[in-house]
CSV table of C-alpha atoms and ligand atoms in Angstrom, one decimal:
chain,number,residue,atom,x,y,z
A,1,MET,CA,80.8,-62.0,-4.8
A,2,LYS,CA,84.1,-62.8,-3.2
A,3,ILE,CA,85.5,-60.4,-0.7
A,4,SER,CA,89.1,-60.3,0.4
A,5,LEU,CA,90.0,-61.3,3.9
A,6,VAL,CA,91.4,-57.9,4.7
A,7,LYS,CA,88.0,-56.3,3.7
A,8,LYS,CA,86.0,-58.9,5.5
A,9,LEU,CA,88.0,-58.6,8.8
A,10,SER,CA,88.1,-54.8,8.6
A,11,LEU,CA,84.3,-54.6,8.1
A,12,ALA,CA,83.7,-57.1,11.0
A,13,PHE,CA,86.0,-55.1,13.2
A,14,LEU,CA,84.4,-51.8,12.4
A,15,LEU,CA,80.9,-53.2,12.8
A,16,THR,CA,82.0,-54.4,16.3
A,17,VAL,CA,83.3,-51.0,17.2
A,18,ILE,CA,80.1,-49.2,16.0
A,19,ILE,CA,77.8,-51.6,17.8
A,20,SER,CA,79.8,-51.3,21.0
A,21,LEU,CA,79.8,-47.5,20.9
A,22,ILE,CA,76.1,-47.3,20.1
A,23,THR,CA,75.3,-49.7,23.0
A,24,ALA,CA,77.6,-47.9,25.4
A,25,SER,CA,76.2,-44.4,24.5
A,26,LEU,CA,72.6,-45.6,24.7
A,27,ILE,CA,73.1,-47.2,28.1
A,28,SER,CA,75.1,-44.4,29.6
A,29,ASN,CA,72.7,-41.8,28.2
A,30,TYR,CA,69.8,-43.6,29.8
A,31,MET,CA,71.6,-44.2,33.1
A,32,ILE,CA,73.1,-40.7,33.4
A,33,GLY,CA,69.8,-39.2,32.3
A,34,LYS,CA,67.9,-41.0,35.0
A,35,LYS,CA,70.3,-39.9,37.7
A,36,PHE,CA,70.4,-36.4,36.4
A,37,ASN,CA,66.6,-36.1,36.4
A,38,ASN,CA,66.6,-37.1,40.1
A,39,TYR,CA,69.3,-34.6,40.8
A,40,LEU,CA,67.4,-31.8,39.1
A,41,VAL,CA,64.2,-32.6,41.0
A,42,ASN,CA,66.0,-32.5,44.3
A,43,GLU,CA,67.8,-29.3,43.4
A,44,HIS,CA,64.4,-27.8,42.5
A,45,LYS,CA,62.9,-28.8,45.8
A,46,ALA,CA,65.8,-27.4,47.7
A,47,MET,CA,65.5,-24.1,45.9
A,48,GLU,CA,61.8,-24.0,46.7
A,49,VAL,CA,62.4,-24.6,50.4
A,50,LYS,CA,65.1,-21.9,50.3
A,51,THR,CA,62.8,-19.4,48.5
A,52,ALA,CA,60.0,-20.2,51.0
A,53,THR,CA,62.3,-19.5,53.9
A,54,THR,CA,63.4,-16.2,52.3
A,55,ILE,CA,59.7,-15.2,51.7
A,56,ASN,CA,58.9,-16.1,55.4
A,57,ASN,CA,61.8,-13.9,56.5
A,58,LEU,CA,60.7,-11.0,54.3
A,59,TYR,CA,57.1,-11.1,55.6
A,60,ASN,CA,56.3,-8.5,58.1
A,61,GLU,CA,53.2,-9.1,60.2
A,62,LYS,CA,52.2,-5.5,60.3
A,63,ILE,CA,52.8,-4.3,56.7
A,64,GLY,CA,53.0,-7.6,54.9
A,65,PHE,CA,55.5,-7.4,52.1
A,66,SER,CA,57.3,-4.1,51.7
A,67,THR,CA,57.9,-2.9,48.1
A,68,ALA,CA,61.5,-3.9,48.4
A,69,SER,CA,60.6,-7.3,49.6
A,70,GLU,CA,58.1,-7.7,46.7
A,71,ASP,CA,60.9,-6.7,44.3
A,72,GLU,CA,63.1,-9.3,45.8
A,73,ILE,CA,60.5,-12.1,45.5
A,74,LEU,CA,59.9,-11.0,41.9
A,75,ARG,CA,63.6,-11.4,41.2
A,76,TYR,CA,63.5,-14.9,42.7
A,77,ALA,CA,60.5,-15.7,40.6
A,78,SER,CA,62.1,-14.6,37.4
A,79,ALA,CA,65.5,-16.1,38.2
A,80,GLN,CA,64.1,-19.5,39.1
A,81,ASN,CA,61.3,-19.5,36.5
A,82,LEU,CA,58.7,-19.8,39.2
A,83,TYR,CA,55.2,-18.5,39.5
A,84,ILE,CA,54.8,-17.3,43.1
A,85,GLN,CA,51.5,-16.7,44.7
A,86,ILE,CA,51.1,-15.9,48.4
A,87,LYS,CA,47.8,-16.0,50.2
A,88,ASN,CA,46.9,-14.9,53.8
A,89,ILE,CA,45.1,-17.1,56.3
A,90,ASN,CA,41.7,-16.0,54.8
A,91,GLY,CA,42.7,-17.2,51.4
A,92,GLU,CA,43.1,-13.7,49.9
A,93,ILE,CA,46.0,-13.2,47.5
A,94,ILE,CA,48.5,-10.8,49.0
A,95,PHE,CA,51.2,-11.3,46.4
A,96,THR,CA,51.5,-12.8,42.9
A,97,SER,CA,54.5,-12.8,40.6
A,98,ASN,CA,52.2,-13.4,37.6
A,99,ASN,CA,55.2,-14.1,35.4
A,100,LEU,CA,54.4,-17.4,33.8
A,101,ASN,CA,52.6,-16.3,30.7
A,102,SER,CA,51.8,-18.3,27.6
A,103,THR,CA,54.7,-16.9,25.6
A,104,GLN,CA,57.1,-18.2,28.2
A,105,LYS,CA,55.4,-21.6,28.1
A,106,THR,CA,55.8,-21.9,24.3
A,107,MET,CA,59.4,-20.8,24.7
A,108,MET,CA,60.0,-23.5,27.2
A,109,ASN,CA,58.4,-26.1,25.1
A,110,SER,CA,60.6,-25.3,22.1
A,111,MET,CA,63.6,-25.5,24.4
A,112,MET,CA,62.6,-28.9,25.5
A,113,GLY,CA,62.3,-30.1,22.0
A,114,SER,CA,66.0,-29.4,21.3
A,115,MET,CA,67.0,-31.4,24.3
A,116,MET,CA,67.4,-35.1,24.9
A,117,HIS,CA,63.8,-36.2,25.2
A,118,ASN,CA,64.8,-39.9,25.4
A,119,SER,CA,67.4,-39.6,28.1
A,120,LEU,CA,65.6,-37.1,30.3
A,121,ASN,CA,62.1,-38.3,30.1
A,122,THR,CA,60.3,-35.2,31.3
A,123,THR,CA,56.9,-34.1,30.2
A,124,ASP,CA,56.2,-30.4,29.9
A,125,GLN,CA,53.5,-30.3,32.5
A,126,TYR,CA,52.5,-27.5,34.9
A,127,SER,CA,52.8,-28.3,38.6
A,128,GLU,CA,52.3,-26.5,41.8
A,129,ASP,CA,53.9,-26.9,45.3
A,130,LYS,CA,52.6,-25.4,48.4
A,131,TYR,CA,54.5,-24.2,51.5
A,132,PRO,CA,53.1,-22.6,54.6
A,133,LEU,CA,53.7,-18.9,55.3
A,134,LYS,CA,54.7,-18.9,58.9
A,135,LYS,CA,55.5,-16.6,61.7
A,136,GLY,CA,57.2,-18.6,64.4
A,137,ASN,CA,55.3,-21.9,64.4
A,138,LYS,CA,52.1,-20.3,63.4
A,139,SER,CA,50.8,-20.8,59.9
A,140,ILE,CA,49.5,-17.4,58.6
A,141,GLY,CA,49.0,-18.3,54.9
A,142,THR,CA,50.2,-20.3,52.0
A,143,ILE,CA,53.0,-19.9,49.5
A,144,THR,CA,52.4,-21.5,46.1
A,145,PHE,CA,55.1,-22.2,43.6
A,146,GLY,CA,54.0,-22.9,40.1
A,147,TYR,CA,56.4,-24.1,37.4
A,148,TYR,CA,56.7,-26.1,34.2
A,149,ASN,CA,58.7,-29.4,34.5
A,150,SER,CA,60.7,-28.2,31.6
A,151,SER,CA,62.0,-25.3,33.6
A,152,TYR,CA,64.3,-27.8,35.5
A,153,PHE,CA,66.5,-27.8,32.5
A,154,ASN,CA,68.5,-24.9,32.8
A,155,SER,CA,71.2,-24.2,30.3
A,156,SER,CA,73.9,-26.0,32.3
A,157,ALA,CA,71.8,-29.2,32.3
A,158,GLN,CA,71.5,-28.9,28.5
A,159,THR,CA,75.2,-28.2,28.1
A,160,PHE,CA,76.0,-31.3,30.2
A,161,ILE,CA,73.8,-33.6,28.0
A,162,MET,CA,75.2,-32.0,24.8
A,163,THR,CA,78.8,-32.4,26.0
A,164,LEU,CA,78.1,-36.0,26.9
A,165,ASN,CA,76.7,-36.7,23.4
A,166,HIS,CA,79.5,-34.8,21.7
A,167,SER,CA,82.1,-36.7,23.6
A,168,PHE,CA,80.4,-39.9,22.5
A,169,LEU,CA,80.5,-38.8,18.9
A,170,LEU,CA,84.1,-37.8,19.2
A,171,SER,CA,85.1,-41.0,20.8
A,172,ALA,CA,83.2,-42.9,18.1
A,173,LEU,CA,85.1,-41.1,15.4
A,174,ILE,CA,88.5,-41.8,17.1
A,175,ALA,CA,87.5,-45.4,17.8
A,176,LEU,CA,86.5,-45.8,14.2
A,177,ILE,CA,89.7,-44.5,12.8
A,178,LEU,CA,91.9,-46.4,15.3
A,179,GLY,CA,89.7,-49.5,14.7
A,180,LEU,CA,90.2,-49.2,11.0
A,181,ILE,CA,94.0,-48.9,11.3
A,182,ILE,CA,94.2,-51.8,13.8
A,183,SER,CA,91.9,-54.0,11.8
A,184,ILE,CA,93.8,-53.4,8.6
A,185,PHE,CA,97.1,-54.2,10.4
A,186,PHE,CA,95.8,-57.4,11.9
A,187,SER,CA,94.0,-58.6,8.8
A,188,LYS,CA,97.2,-58.0,6.8
A,189,GLN,CA,99.1,-60.1,9.3
A,190,ILE,CA,96.7,-62.9,8.5
A,191,SER,CA,96.2,-62.4,4.8
A,192,LEU,CA,99.9,-61.9,3.9
A,193,PRO,CA,101.1,-65.4,5.0
A,194,LEU,CA,98.0,-66.9,3.4
A,195,THR,CA,98.8,-65.3,0.1
A,196,LYS,CA,102.3,-66.6,0.3
A,197,ILE,CA,101.1,-70.1,1.1
A,198,THR,CA,98.6,-70.0,-1.8
A,199,SER,CA,101.4,-69.0,-4.1
A,200,THR,CA,103.5,-72.0,-2.9
A,201,ALA,CA,100.5,-74.3,-3.4
A,202,ASN,CA,100.0,-72.9,-6.9
A,203,LYS,CA,103.7,-73.6,-7.7
A,204,ILE,CA,103.3,-77.2,-6.4
A,205,ARG,CA,100.1,-77.5,-8.5
A,206,THR,CA,102.0,-76.6,-11.6
A,207,GLY,CA,104.6,-79.3,-11.0
A,208,ASP,CA,107.3,-77.5,-9.0
A,209,LEU,CA,107.5,-80.1,-6.3
A,210,GLU,CA,110.7,-78.5,-4.8
A,211,ALA,CA,108.6,-75.4,-3.7
A,212,ARG,CA,108.2,-75.1,0.0
A,213,SER,CA,106.3,-72.7,2.2
A,214,LEU,CA,108.7,-70.6,4.3
A,215,VAL,CA,106.0,-69.0,6.3
A,216,ILE,CA,106.5,-69.1,10.0
A,217,SER,CA,103.5,-67.6,11.7
A,218,LYS,CA,102.5,-67.0,15.3
A,219,THR,CA,99.0,-67.9,14.4
A,220,LYS,CA,98.6,-71.6,15.0
A,221,GLU,CA,96.2,-72.3,12.1
A,222,ILE,CA,98.4,-70.5,9.6
A,223,ASP,CA,101.5,-72.4,10.8
A,224,ASP,CA,99.6,-75.7,10.6
A,225,LEU,CA,98.6,-74.8,7.0
A,226,SER,CA,102.2,-74.0,6.1
A,227,THR,CA,103.4,-77.3,7.6
A,228,SER,CA,100.6,-79.2,5.8
A,229,ILE,CA,101.5,-77.7,2.5
A,230,ASN,CA,105.1,-78.6,2.9
A,231,TYR,CA,104.1,-82.1,3.9
A,232,LEU,CA,101.9,-82.4,0.9
A,233,ALA,CA,104.8,-81.3,-1.4
A,234,GLU,CA,107.1,-83.8,0.2
A,235,THR,CA,104.6,-86.6,-0.2
A,236,LEU,CA,104.0,-85.7,-3.8
A,237,GLN,CA,107.7,-85.6,-4.4
A,238,LYS,CA,108.2,-89.0,-2.8
A,239,GLN,CA,105.3,-90.4,-4.9
A,240,GLU,CA,106.8,-88.9,-8.0
A,241,LEU,CA,110.1,-90.4,-7.2
A,242,LEU,CA,108.4,-93.8,-6.6
A,243,ARG,CA,106.4,-93.5,-9.9
A,244,LYS,CA,109.6,-92.9,-11.9
A,245,ARG,CA,111.4,-95.7,-10.0
A,246,LEU,CA,108.4,-98.0,-10.6
A,247,THR,CA,108.4,-97.4,-14.3
A,248,SER,CA,112.1,-98.0,-14.6
A,249,ASP,CA,111.9,-101.0,-12.3
A,250,MET,CA,109.1,-102.5,-14.4
A,251,ALA,CA,111.0,-101.9,-17.6
A,252,HIS,CA,114.1,-103.4,-16.0
A,253,GLU,CA,112.2,-106.5,-14.7
A,254,LEU,CA,110.4,-107.1,-18.0
A,255,ARG,CA,113.1,-106.2,-20.4
A,256,THR,CA,115.6,-109.0,-19.5
A,257,PRO,CA,113.2,-112.0,-19.8
A,258,LEU,CA,111.5,-110.5,-22.9
A,259,THR,CA,114.9,-109.9,-24.6
A,260,ASN,CA,115.9,-113.4,-23.7
A,261,LEU,CA,112.7,-114.9,-25.1
A,262,LYS,CA,113.0,-112.8,-28.2
A,263,SER,CA,116.6,-113.7,-29.0
A,264,HIS,CA,115.9,-117.4,-28.4
A,265,ILE,CA,112.8,-117.4,-30.6
A,266,GLU,CA,114.8,-115.6,-33.3
A,267,ALA,CA,117.4,-118.3,-33.1
A,268,LEU,CA,114.7,-120.9,-33.4
A,269,LEU,CA,113.2,-119.2,-36.4
A,270,ASP,CA,116.6,-118.9,-38.0
A,271,LYS,CA,117.0,-122.6,-37.3
A,272,VAL,CA,120.2,-121.9,-35.3
A,273,PHE,CA,119.1,-124.7,-33.0
A,274,GLU,CA,116.2,-127.1,-32.7
A,275,PRO,CA,113.3,-126.5,-30.3
A,276,THR,CA,114.2,-129.2,-27.8
A,277,ASP,CA,112.2,-129.9,-24.7
A,278,GLU,CA,114.9,-128.3,-22.6
A,279,ILE,CA,114.7,-125.0,-24.5
A,280,LEU,CA,110.9,-125.0,-24.5
A,281,THR,CA,110.9,-125.6,-20.7
A,282,GLY,CA,113.3,-122.7,-20.3
A,283,PHE,CA,110.8,-120.5,-22.3
A,284,TYR,CA,108.0,-121.8,-20.2
A,285,GLU,CA,109.8,-120.9,-16.9
A,286,GLU,CA,110.6,-117.5,-18.2
A,287,ILE,CA,107.0,-116.9,-19.1
A,288,GLN,CA,105.9,-118.2,-15.7
A,289,ARG,CA,108.2,-115.7,-14.1
A,290,LEU,CA,106.7,-112.9,-16.2
A,291,ILE,CA,103.2,-114.0,-15.2
A,292,LYS,CA,104.2,-114.0,-11.5
A,293,LEU,CA,105.6,-110.5,-11.9
A,294,VAL,CA,102.4,-109.2,-13.5
A,295,ASN,CA,100.3,-111.0,-10.9
A,296,GLY,CA,102.4,-109.3,-8.3
A,297,LEU,CA,101.3,-106.0,-9.7
A,298,ASN,CA,97.8,-107.1,-9.6
A,299,ASP,CA,98.2,-108.2,-6.0
A,300,ALA,CA,99.6,-104.8,-5.2
A,301,ALA,CA,96.4,-103.2,-6.5
A,302,LYS,CA,94.3,-105.6,-4.4
A,303,LEU,CA,96.3,-104.6,-1.3
A,304,GLU,CA,94.1,-101.6,-0.7
A,305,GLN,CA,91.3,-104.0,0.2
A,306,ALA,CA,93.4,-106.2,2.5
A,307,THR,CA,92.4,-104.2,5.6
A,308,THR,CA,88.7,-104.7,5.1
A,309,LEU,CA,88.9,-108.5,4.7
A,310,LEU,CA,90.1,-109.7,8.1
A,311,ASN,CA,89.1,-113.0,9.5
A,312,LYS,CA,90.0,-112.6,13.2
A,313,SER,CA,90.2,-115.4,15.8
A,314,ARG,CA,92.0,-115.9,19.2
A,315,PHE,CA,95.0,-118.2,18.9
A,316,ASN,CA,98.3,-119.0,20.7
A,317,LEU,CA,100.8,-116.7,19.1
A,318,SER,CA,103.8,-118.3,20.7
A,319,LEU,CA,102.9,-121.7,19.3
A,320,GLU,CA,102.0,-120.5,15.8
A,321,LEU,CA,105.3,-118.5,15.6
A,322,ASP,CA,107.3,-121.5,16.7
A,323,LYS,CA,105.5,-123.7,14.0
A,324,ILE,CA,106.4,-121.2,11.2
A,325,ILE,CA,110.0,-121.0,12.4
A,326,ASN,CA,110.3,-124.8,12.4
A,327,SER,CA,108.8,-125.0,8.9
A,328,PHE,CA,111.5,-122.7,7.7
A,329,LYS,CA,114.4,-124.6,9.3
A,330,PRO,CA,115.0,-127.1,6.5
A,331,LEU,CA,115.0,-124.3,3.9
A,332,TYR,CA,117.5,-122.3,6.0
A,333,GLU,CA,119.7,-125.3,6.6
A,334,THR,CA,120.0,-126.2,2.9
A,335,SER,CA,121.1,-122.6,2.3
A,336,GLY,CA,123.7,-122.8,5.0
A,337,LEU,CA,121.9,-120.4,7.4
A,338,LYS,CA,120.9,-120.7,11.0
A,339,ILE,CA,117.6,-119.6,12.5
A,340,TYR,CA,117.2,-119.1,16.3
A,341,SER,CA,114.2,-118.1,18.4
A,342,GLU,CA,113.5,-116.6,21.9
A,343,LEU,CA,109.8,-116.7,22.3
A,344,ALA,CA,107.7,-115.8,25.3
A,345,THR,CA,105.4,-118.7,25.9
A,346,ASN,CA,101.6,-119.0,25.7
A,347,LEU,CA,100.9,-115.5,24.4
A,348,GLU,CA,97.4,-115.3,23.0
A,349,ILE,CA,96.3,-112.8,20.4
A,350,PHE,CA,93.1,-111.9,18.5
A,351,MET,CA,93.9,-111.5,14.9
A,352,ASP,CA,93.7,-113.0,11.4
A,353,LYS,CA,95.8,-116.1,11.7
A,354,ASP,CA,96.5,-116.6,7.9
A,355,LYS,CA,97.5,-112.9,7.6
A,356,PHE,CA,99.8,-113.3,10.6
A,357,LYS,CA,101.4,-116.3,9.0
A,358,GLN,CA,101.9,-114.3,5.8
A,359,VAL,CA,103.6,-111.5,7.7
A,360,ILE,CA,106.2,-113.9,9.3
A,361,TYR,CA,106.5,-115.9,6.1
A,362,ASN,CA,107.4,-112.7,4.1
A,363,LEU,CA,109.9,-111.5,6.7
A,364,LEU,CA,111.6,-114.8,7.1
A,365,SER,CA,111.8,-115.3,3.3
A,366,ASN,CA,113.4,-111.8,3.0
A,367,ALA,CA,115.9,-112.6,5.8
A,368,LEU,CA,116.8,-115.7,3.8
A,369,LYS,CA,116.8,-114.0,0.4
A,370,TYR,CA,119.0,-111.1,1.5
A,371,SER,CA,121.4,-113.2,3.6
A,372,LYS,CA,125.1,-113.5,3.4
A,373,GLU,CA,127.3,-116.6,3.9
A,374,ASN,CA,126.9,-118.1,7.4
A,375,GLY,CA,123.9,-116.0,7.9
A,376,GLU,CA,122.0,-116.0,11.1
A,377,VAL,CA,118.4,-115.0,11.9
A,378,LEU,CA,117.0,-114.4,15.4
A,379,VAL,CA,113.2,-114.2,16.0
A,380,THR,CA,112.1,-112.9,19.4
A,381,LEU,CA,108.7,-112.6,20.9
A,382,LYS,CA,108.1,-110.4,24.0
A,383,ALA,CA,105.0,-109.2,25.8
A,384,PHE,CA,104.7,-105.8,27.5
A,385,ALA,CA,101.8,-104.2,29.3
A,386,ASN,CA,99.8,-103.3,26.3
A,387,THR,CA,101.8,-104.5,23.3
A,388,ILE,CA,103.4,-107.6,21.9
A,389,ILE,CA,106.7,-107.2,20.2
A,390,ILE,CA,108.0,-109.5,17.5
A,391,GLU,CA,111.6,-108.9,16.3
A,392,ILE,CA,113.2,-110.5,13.2
A,393,LYS,CA,116.9,-109.8,13.2
A,394,ASP,CA,119.3,-110.9,10.4
A,395,ASN,CA,123.0,-110.3,9.7
A,396,GLY,CA,122.4,-110.1,5.9
A,397,ILE,CA,123.3,-107.6,3.2
A,398,GLY,CA,121.4,-104.8,5.0
A,399,ILE,CA,119.6,-101.9,3.4
A,400,SER,CA,121.2,-98.6,2.5
A,401,GLU,CA,120.1,-95.3,4.1
A,402,LYS,CA,118.8,-94.1,0.8
A,403,ASP,CA,116.5,-97.1,0.3
A,404,LEU,CA,115.3,-97.5,3.9
A,405,PRO,CA,112.4,-95.0,3.7
A,406,PHE,CA,111.0,-96.7,0.7
A,407,ILE,CA,111.2,-100.4,1.3
A,408,PHE,CA,107.6,-100.6,2.5
A,409,GLU,CA,106.4,-98.9,-0.7
A,410,ARG,CA,105.0,-101.3,-3.3
A,411,LEU,CA,107.3,-102.6,-6.0
A,412,TYR,CA,110.3,-101.0,-4.4
A,413,ARG,CA,113.5,-103.0,-4.5
A,414,SER,CA,117.0,-101.9,-3.5
A,415,ASP,CA,119.8,-102.1,-6.0
A,416,GLU,CA,121.5,-104.7,-3.8
A,417,SER,CA,118.5,-106.9,-3.8
A,418,ARG,CA,118.1,-106.6,-7.5
A,419,ASN,CA,121.7,-107.7,-7.9
A,420,LYS,CA,120.9,-110.8,-5.9
A,421,ASN,CA,118.4,-111.7,-8.6
A,422,THR,CA,116.0,-113.1,-6.1
A,423,GLY,CA,113.0,-112.7,-8.4
A,424,GLY,CA,111.1,-110.7,-5.9
A,425,ALA,CA,108.6,-108.1,-7.1
A,426,GLY,CA,109.0,-105.7,-4.2
A,427,ILE,CA,105.5,-106.1,-2.7
A,428,GLY,CA,106.3,-108.5,0.2
A,429,LEU,CA,106.9,-105.7,2.7
A,430,THR,CA,104.0,-103.6,1.5
A,431,ILE,CA,101.7,-106.6,2.3
A,432,VAL,CA,103.4,-107.0,5.7
A,433,LYS,CA,102.9,-103.3,6.6
A,434,ASN,CA,99.3,-103.3,5.4
A,435,ILE,CA,98.4,-106.4,7.5
A,436,VAL,CA,100.2,-105.1,10.6
A,437,GLU,CA,98.4,-101.7,10.3
A,438,ALA,CA,95.1,-103.3,9.7
A,439,HIS,CA,95.5,-104.9,13.2
A,440,LYS,CA,96.3,-101.5,14.6
A,441,GLY,CA,100.0,-102.4,15.0
A,442,THR,CA,103.2,-100.8,13.7
A,443,ILE,CA,106.2,-102.0,11.9
A,444,LYS,CA,109.7,-100.4,12.1
A,445,VAL,CA,113.0,-101.3,10.5
A,446,THR,CA,116.5,-100.6,11.4
A,447,SER,CA,119.3,-101.6,9.1
A,448,SER,CA,122.9,-101.0,8.2
A,449,LEU,CA,124.3,-101.9,4.8
A,450,GLY,CA,126.5,-105.0,5.0
A,451,VAL,CA,125.7,-105.5,8.7
A,452,GLY,CA,122.1,-106.6,8.9
A,453,THR,CA,118.5,-105.7,9.3
A,454,THR,CA,115.9,-105.9,12.1
A,455,PHE,CA,112.2,-105.7,11.6
A,456,ILE,CA,110.2,-104.8,14.8
A,457,ILE,CA,106.5,-105.4,14.8
A,458,ALA,CA,104.3,-104.0,17.7
A,459,LEU,CA,100.8,-105.4,18.0
A,460,PRO,CA,98.3,-104.3,20.6
A,461,LYS,CA,97.4,-106.9,23.2
A,462,ASN,CA,93.7,-107.7,23.1
B,1,ADP,P1,111.1,-108.3,-2.6
B,1,ADP,O1,110.1,-109.1,-3.3
B,1,ADP,O2,112.0,-107.5,-3.5
B,1,ADP,O3,111.8,-109.0,-1.5
B,1,ADP,P2,109.9,-106.8,-0.4
B,1,ADP,O4,108.8,-105.9,-0.4
B,1,ADP,O5,109.8,-108.0,0.4
B,1,ADP,O6,110.2,-107.2,-1.9
B,1,ADP,O7,111.2,-106.1,0.0
B,1,ADP,C1,111.5,-104.8,-0.6
B,1,ADP,C2,112.9,-104.5,-0.6
B,1,ADP,O8,113.4,-104.4,0.8
B,1,ADP,C3,113.7,-105.7,-1.1
B,1,ADP,O9,113.8,-105.7,-2.5
B,1,ADP,C4,115.1,-105.5,-0.4
B,1,ADP,O10,115.8,-104.5,-1.1
B,1,ADP,C5,114.7,-104.9,0.9
B,1,ADP,N1,114.7,-105.9,2.0
B,1,ADP,C6,113.6,-106.5,2.6
B,1,ADP,N2,114.0,-107.3,3.6
B,1,ADP,C7,115.3,-107.2,3.7
B,1,ADP,C8,116.3,-107.8,4.5
B,1,ADP,N3,116.0,-108.7,5.5
B,1,ADP,N4,117.6,-107.5,4.3
B,1,ADP,C9,117.9,-106.7,3.3
B,1,ADP,N5,117.1,-106.0,2.5
B,1,ADP,C10,115.8,-106.3,2.7
């Protein structure tokens, strides 16, 4: 069974309130009960001492207790629920209150039953305390006070305990109502943005990639979720754009050579011209290009594995970079371009050498492919505390702002590069990025259309 967040949080909140109240009431009942018990015992003792003193004062050596004195002692006995017996020095009873009969005992027991047995742990047991009957410092008899423990609990004691428990009940009730209101308020604060985010996610799921979550919450997790959902939508939108672009790119790349081939073959079939070696070679080259293009697609699929197949070794990066630049020089010169380098010497690195060559090769080929007349390329190698930076800067056709975020995506080519008819498939930079990232490095690009492009690779020193 699925429970809504509001219900779940409210229940949890209420449960916490109830448990806290029960614990608090049990503990305070126990603690207060204990203290109260001690207090009552002390009070009882003080009352006995006071009564004993009064009895001593009322005693007259000659006549014993006068009738008035006896009445007074009886009043004490009944007021304090005491059985009072007074004996003279010979052990003869000279006074007894005789007031603690069985009816009274039953009454007291039933009174005890209605009180808090747990908190005031008193057993209904008969006890006696003895005090001397004195004249001056001379003991002339004994005063015995008999009582039931339950008689401690006079009505004010009961009222106190009852009031205490009532106040606990009342505060429980108030706390429950307040708790319920607060918990509903807080859980609504959590569930409302979640519902909104879910509805955005559902919109995205059904294809509305423009949908964005506008939830701004003070709860960190909810805010993170909202940002993540927006990021997801953006990524999906970008992927969708790329997919459309890829399909149209592929159609564009394949259509021209296929239409060429088709019209030429039609012409051959119509015997418009003879199948000369030259024409057949032209066909062959066109087909070769198509195969290259399709292979490029295949390579793009294999790219995912590139990161797991690294064959690392330690080599002199400065030397290797210099070698690659030198190998490019003749190619640059025949195209009327210049290539310069500023390389820090003797820098060593631990990485896949062939893959490193591929990175530089791709970037230098691009700088050449997307150059302008009198183009110049500068390669620099610098070492910092933890990183090695390689920069490849050209003054070629540049990349427009709209294309810049996509150039590392597979099969992406800018319109400008397409116009240059370089025959690229748009996966060179994807390979470069994958290799650099497989070595825990980063690649960045800055470019301005018609001015030039700079690729910056940062590799960790190791
Ligand atoms: P391609 O095979 O098309 O060169 P890449 O992945 O190497 O594929 O490059 C992707 C796109 O990035 C290119 O089509 C081009 O539009 C742009 N690009 C890459 N390098 C440069 C550069 N040095 N100058 C201008 N544009 C570049």
